[in-house]
């Protein structure tokens, strides 16, 4: 461990020379769970810079204002559900469904129909498993003993056995909603969303895999932030 006890040196190394000295640690469980696409977990480099460029492109203040009608429509739907709720436990479900469906509508233009919507259910399942698996002790174990990655995850039991399914879920969430938006744009039926805004401004050199990662990162981050 290196400790910098000088502000001048710290600024020189970590600010002015951040391209050399600033980075994030490599956590093996990110790859094992299919979370290597996540912007928050990326090491410093070109991929992270591309992610940040897209965020600045589609999340600027004027772009956010264009979704006001969508915000109002989703909020009105939430009020209707709350007024028709007679069981206290359902209040939390309605609020969670509202938050998740609003974020999905903004990201992909997908209007969820109830909390059992397939995309919402997959995202919720993926997030629940990832939050249980991406823990410091599991990361430390696979970092200290990398040969464990060669063993089938069911050998470990418990939460470890879930790592295999998260990879499949992450691929479904990365590709299916994004590809659906592309198909809708070709048909002329796509709703406004972050993905449509990006694709409409894209050129021949556009990296769609990066946009898929950015879109899913933003969606999952929004879901996790507003979870009750």
Coordinates of C-alpha atoms in Angstrom, one line a residue:
X1 CA 0.0 0.0 0.0
X2 CA 1.3 3.5 -0.9
X3 CA 0.1 6.4 1.2
X4 CA 0.5 10.0 -0.2
X5 CA 0.7 12.5 2.6
X6 CA 1.2 15.6 0.4
X7 CA -1.7 17.4 -1.3
X8 CA 0.7 18.7 -3.9
X9 CA 1.9 15.3 -4.8
X10 CA -1.6 13.8 -4.7
X11 CA -2.9 16.4 -7.1
X12 CA 0.1 15.9 -9.4
X13 CA -0.3 12.2 -9.6
X14 CA -4.1 11.6 -9.2
X15 CA -5.4 14.7 -11.0
X16 CA -2.9 15.8 -13.6
X17 CA -1.6 12.3 -14.3
X18 CA -4.9 10.5 -13.7
X19 CA -4.6 8.6 -17.0
X20 CA -1.6 6.8 -15.5
X21 CA -2.4 6.5 -11.8
X22 CA -6.2 6.5 -11.6
X23 CA -8.0 3.2 -12.0
X24 CA -10.4 0.7 -10.4
X25 CA -9.4 -2.7 -9.0
X26 CA -10.0 -5.8 -11.0
X27 CA -12.8 -7.8 -9.3
X28 CA -13.2 -11.2 -10.7
X29 CA -16.8 -11.7 -9.6
X30 CA -17.8 -8.9 -12.0
X31 CA -16.9 -11.1 -14.9
X32 CA -18.2 -14.2 -13.3
X33 CA -21.7 -12.7 -12.7
X34 CA -21.9 -11.0 -16.2
X35 CA -21.5 -7.5 -14.7
X36 CA -18.3 -6.6 -16.6
X37 CA -20.4 -4.3 -18.8
X38 CA -21.2 -2.0 -15.8
X39 CA -19.8 1.5 -16.2
X40 CA -19.2 1.8 -12.5
X41 CA -16.9 -1.3 -12.5
X42 CA -14.9 -0.5 -15.6
X43 CA -11.2 0.1 -15.4
X44 CA -9.9 3.5 -16.6
X45 CA -9.4 3.5 -20.3
X46 CA -11.0 3.9 -23.7
X47 CA -14.1 1.9 -22.9
X48 CA -14.9 4.0 -19.9
X49 CA -14.3 7.2 -21.9
X50 CA -16.8 6.0 -24.5
X51 CA -19.4 5.3 -21.8
X52 CA -18.9 8.7 -20.4
X53 CA -19.3 10.3 -23.8
X54 CA -22.6 8.6 -24.4
X55 CA -23.9 9.6 -20.9
X56 CA -23.1 13.3 -21.7
X57 CA -24.7 12.9 -25.1
X58 CA -28.1 11.5 -24.0
X59 CA -28.4 12.7 -20.4
X60 CA -27.9 16.4 -20.9
X61 CA -30.4 18.8 -19.2
X62 CA -32.3 19.7 -22.4
X63 CA -32.7 16.0 -23.2
X64 CA -34.2 15.3 -19.8
X65 CA -36.8 18.0 -20.2
X66 CA -38.1 16.3 -23.3
X67 CA -39.4 13.4 -21.1
X68 CA -41.7 15.6 -19.0
X69 CA -44.8 14.2 -20.7
X70 CA -43.7 10.7 -20.0
X71 CA -43.0 11.5 -16.3
X72 CA -46.5 13.0 -15.9
X73 CA -48.2 10.0 -17.6
X74 CA -46.4 7.5 -15.4
X75 CA -47.1 9.6 -12.3
X76 CA -50.8 9.7 -13.1
X77 CA -50.9 6.0 -13.5
X78 CA -49.2 5.6 -10.1
X79 CA -51.8 7.8 -8.5
X80 CA -54.7 5.7 -10.0
X81 CA -53.1 2.5 -8.7
X82 CA -52.6 4.0 -5.2
X83 CA -56.2 5.2 -5.1
X84 CA -57.5 1.8 -6.0
X85 CA -55.2 0.0 -3.4
X86 CA -56.9 -1.4 -0.3
X87 CA -54.0 -3.5 1.0
X88 CA -51.2 -1.7 2.6
X89 CA -48.6 -4.1 1.4
X90 CA -49.6 -3.3 -2.2
X91 CA -48.5 0.3 -1.8
X92 CA -44.8 -0.6 -1.9
X93 CA -45.3 -2.9 -4.9
X94 CA -47.0 -0.1 -6.9
X95 CA -44.2 2.4 -6.0
X96 CA -41.5 -0.1 -7.0
X97 CA -43.3 -1.0 -10.2
X98 CA -43.8 2.7 -11.0
X99 CA -40.1 3.5 -10.5
X100 CA -38.8 0.6 -12.5
X101 CA -41.3 1.1 -15.4
X102 CA -40.5 4.8 -15.6
X103 CA -36.8 4.2 -15.9
X104 CA -37.4 1.5 -18.5
X105 CA -39.7 3.8 -20.5
X106 CA -37.1 6.5 -20.5
X107 CA -34.3 4.1 -21.3
X108 CA -35.9 1.9 -23.9
X109 CA -39.3 3.4 -24.6
X110 CA -40.9 0.2 -23.2
X111 CA -44.2 0.6 -21.4
X112 CA -44.4 -2.0 -18.7
X113 CA -47.8 -3.6 -18.1
X114 CA -47.8 -4.4 -14.4
X115 CA -45.1 -5.7 -12.1
X116 CA -45.1 -9.0 -13.9
X117 CA -43.8 -7.5 -17.1
X118 CA -41.2 -9.8 -18.5
X119 CA -38.4 -7.3 -18.9
X120 CA -39.1 -5.9 -15.4
X121 CA -39.1 -9.3 -13.9
X122 CA -35.8 -10.3 -15.5
X123 CA -34.2 -7.1 -14.5
X124 CA -35.4 -7.5 -10.9
X125 CA -34.2 -11.1 -10.8
X126 CA -30.8 -10.1 -12.1
X127 CA -30.4 -7.2 -9.7
X128 CA -31.5 -9.3 -6.7
X129 CA -29.0 -12.0 -7.5
X130 CA -26.1 -9.7 -8.3
X131 CA -26.5 -7.8 -5.0
X132 CA -26.2 -11.1 -3.2
X133 CA -23.2 -12.3 -5.1
X134 CA -21.1 -9.2 -5.5
X135 CA -19.9 -9.1 -2.0
X136 CA -16.3 -8.3 -0.7
X137 CA -15.7 -11.8 0.7
X138 CA -16.7 -13.5 -2.5
X139 CA -14.5 -11.2 -4.6
X140 CA -11.6 -11.7 -2.2
X141 CA -11.9 -15.5 -2.4
X142 CA -11.8 -15.6 -6.2
X143 CA -9.0 -13.1 -6.3
X144 CA -6.9 -15.1 -3.8
X145 CA -7.7 -18.5 -5.4
X146 CA -8.3 -17.9 -9.1
X147 CA -8.3 -21.6 -9.8
X148 CA -11.8 -21.7 -8.2
X149 CA -13.1 -20.2 -11.4
X150 CA -12.5 -23.5 -13.2
X151 CA -14.9 -25.3 -11.0
X152 CA -18.6 -25.4 -11.7
X153 CA -20.4 -22.9 -9.5
X154 CA -22.9 -25.4 -8.2
X155 CA -19.9 -26.9 -6.3
X156 CA -20.0 -24.0 -3.8
X157 CA -23.7 -24.0 -3.2
X158 CA -25.7 -21.1 -1.9
X159 CA -25.4 -17.8 -3.6
X160 CA -22.3 -19.0 -5.6
X161 CA -24.5 -21.4 -7.5
X162 CA -26.5 -18.4 -8.9
X163 CA -23.5 -16.9 -10.7
X164 CA -24.1 -19.0 -13.8
X165 CA -27.7 -17.8 -14.3
X166 CA -26.7 -14.1 -14.0
X167 CA -24.5 -14.3 -17.1
X168 CA -27.4 -15.6 -19.1
X169 CA -29.7 -12.9 -17.7
X170 CA -27.2 -10.2 -18.4
X171 CA -27.0 -11.1 -22.0
X172 CA -30.7 -11.2 -22.3
X173 CA -31.0 -7.8 -20.7
X174 CA -28.2 -6.3 -22.8
X175 CA -29.6 -7.5 -26.1
X176 CA -33.3 -8.0 -26.1
X177 CA -34.6 -4.5 -25.2
X178 CA -32.0 -2.8 -27.3
X179 CA -32.7 -5.0 -30.4
X180 CA -36.4 -4.4 -29.9
X181 CA -35.9 -0.6 -30.1
X182 CA -33.9 -1.0 -33.3
X183 CA -36.7 -3.1 -34.9
X184 CA -39.3 -0.5 -33.8
X185 CA -37.2 2.3 -35.4
X186 CA -37.0 0.4 -38.6
X187 CA -40.8 0.0 -38.5
X188 CA -41.3 3.6 -37.5
X189 CA -43.1 2.7 -34.3
X190 CA -40.4 3.5 -31.7
X191 CA -41.2 5.8 -28.8
X192 CA -38.8 8.4 -27.6
X193 CA -36.1 7.0 -25.4
X194 CA -32.4 7.3 -24.6
X195 CA -31.7 4.4 -26.9
X196 CA -33.6 5.9 -29.8
X197 CA -31.9 9.3 -29.3
X198 CA -28.5 7.6 -29.4
X199 CA -29.3 5.5 -32.5
X200 CA -30.8 8.4 -34.3
X201 CA -27.5 10.3 -33.9
X202 CA -25.3 7.3 -34.6
X203 CA -23.0 6.9 -37.5
X204 CA -21.2 3.9 -39.2
X205 CA -18.6 3.9 -36.5
X206 CA -21.0 3.6 -33.7
X207 CA -20.3 0.9 -31.1
X208 CA -23.7 -0.6 -30.3
X209 CA -22.2 -2.9 -27.6
X210 CA -21.1 0.2 -25.7
X211 CA -24.6 1.7 -26.0
X212 CA -26.1 -1.6 -24.8
X213 CA -23.9 -1.5 -21.7
X214 CA -24.6 2.2 -21.0
X215 CA -28.3 1.7 -21.3
X216 CA -28.5 -1.3 -19.1
X217 CA -26.1 0.2 -16.5
X218 CA -28.3 3.3 -16.3
X219 CA -31.5 1.2 -16.0
X220 CA -30.2 -1.1 -13.3
X221 CA -28.6 1.8 -11.4
X222 CA -32.0 3.6 -11.4
X223 CA -33.8 0.5 -10.3
X224 CA -31.4 -0.2 -7.4
X225 CA -31.4 3.5 -6.3
X226 CA -35.2 3.7 -5.9
X227 CA -35.7 0.2 -4.5
X228 CA -37.6 0.2 -1.2

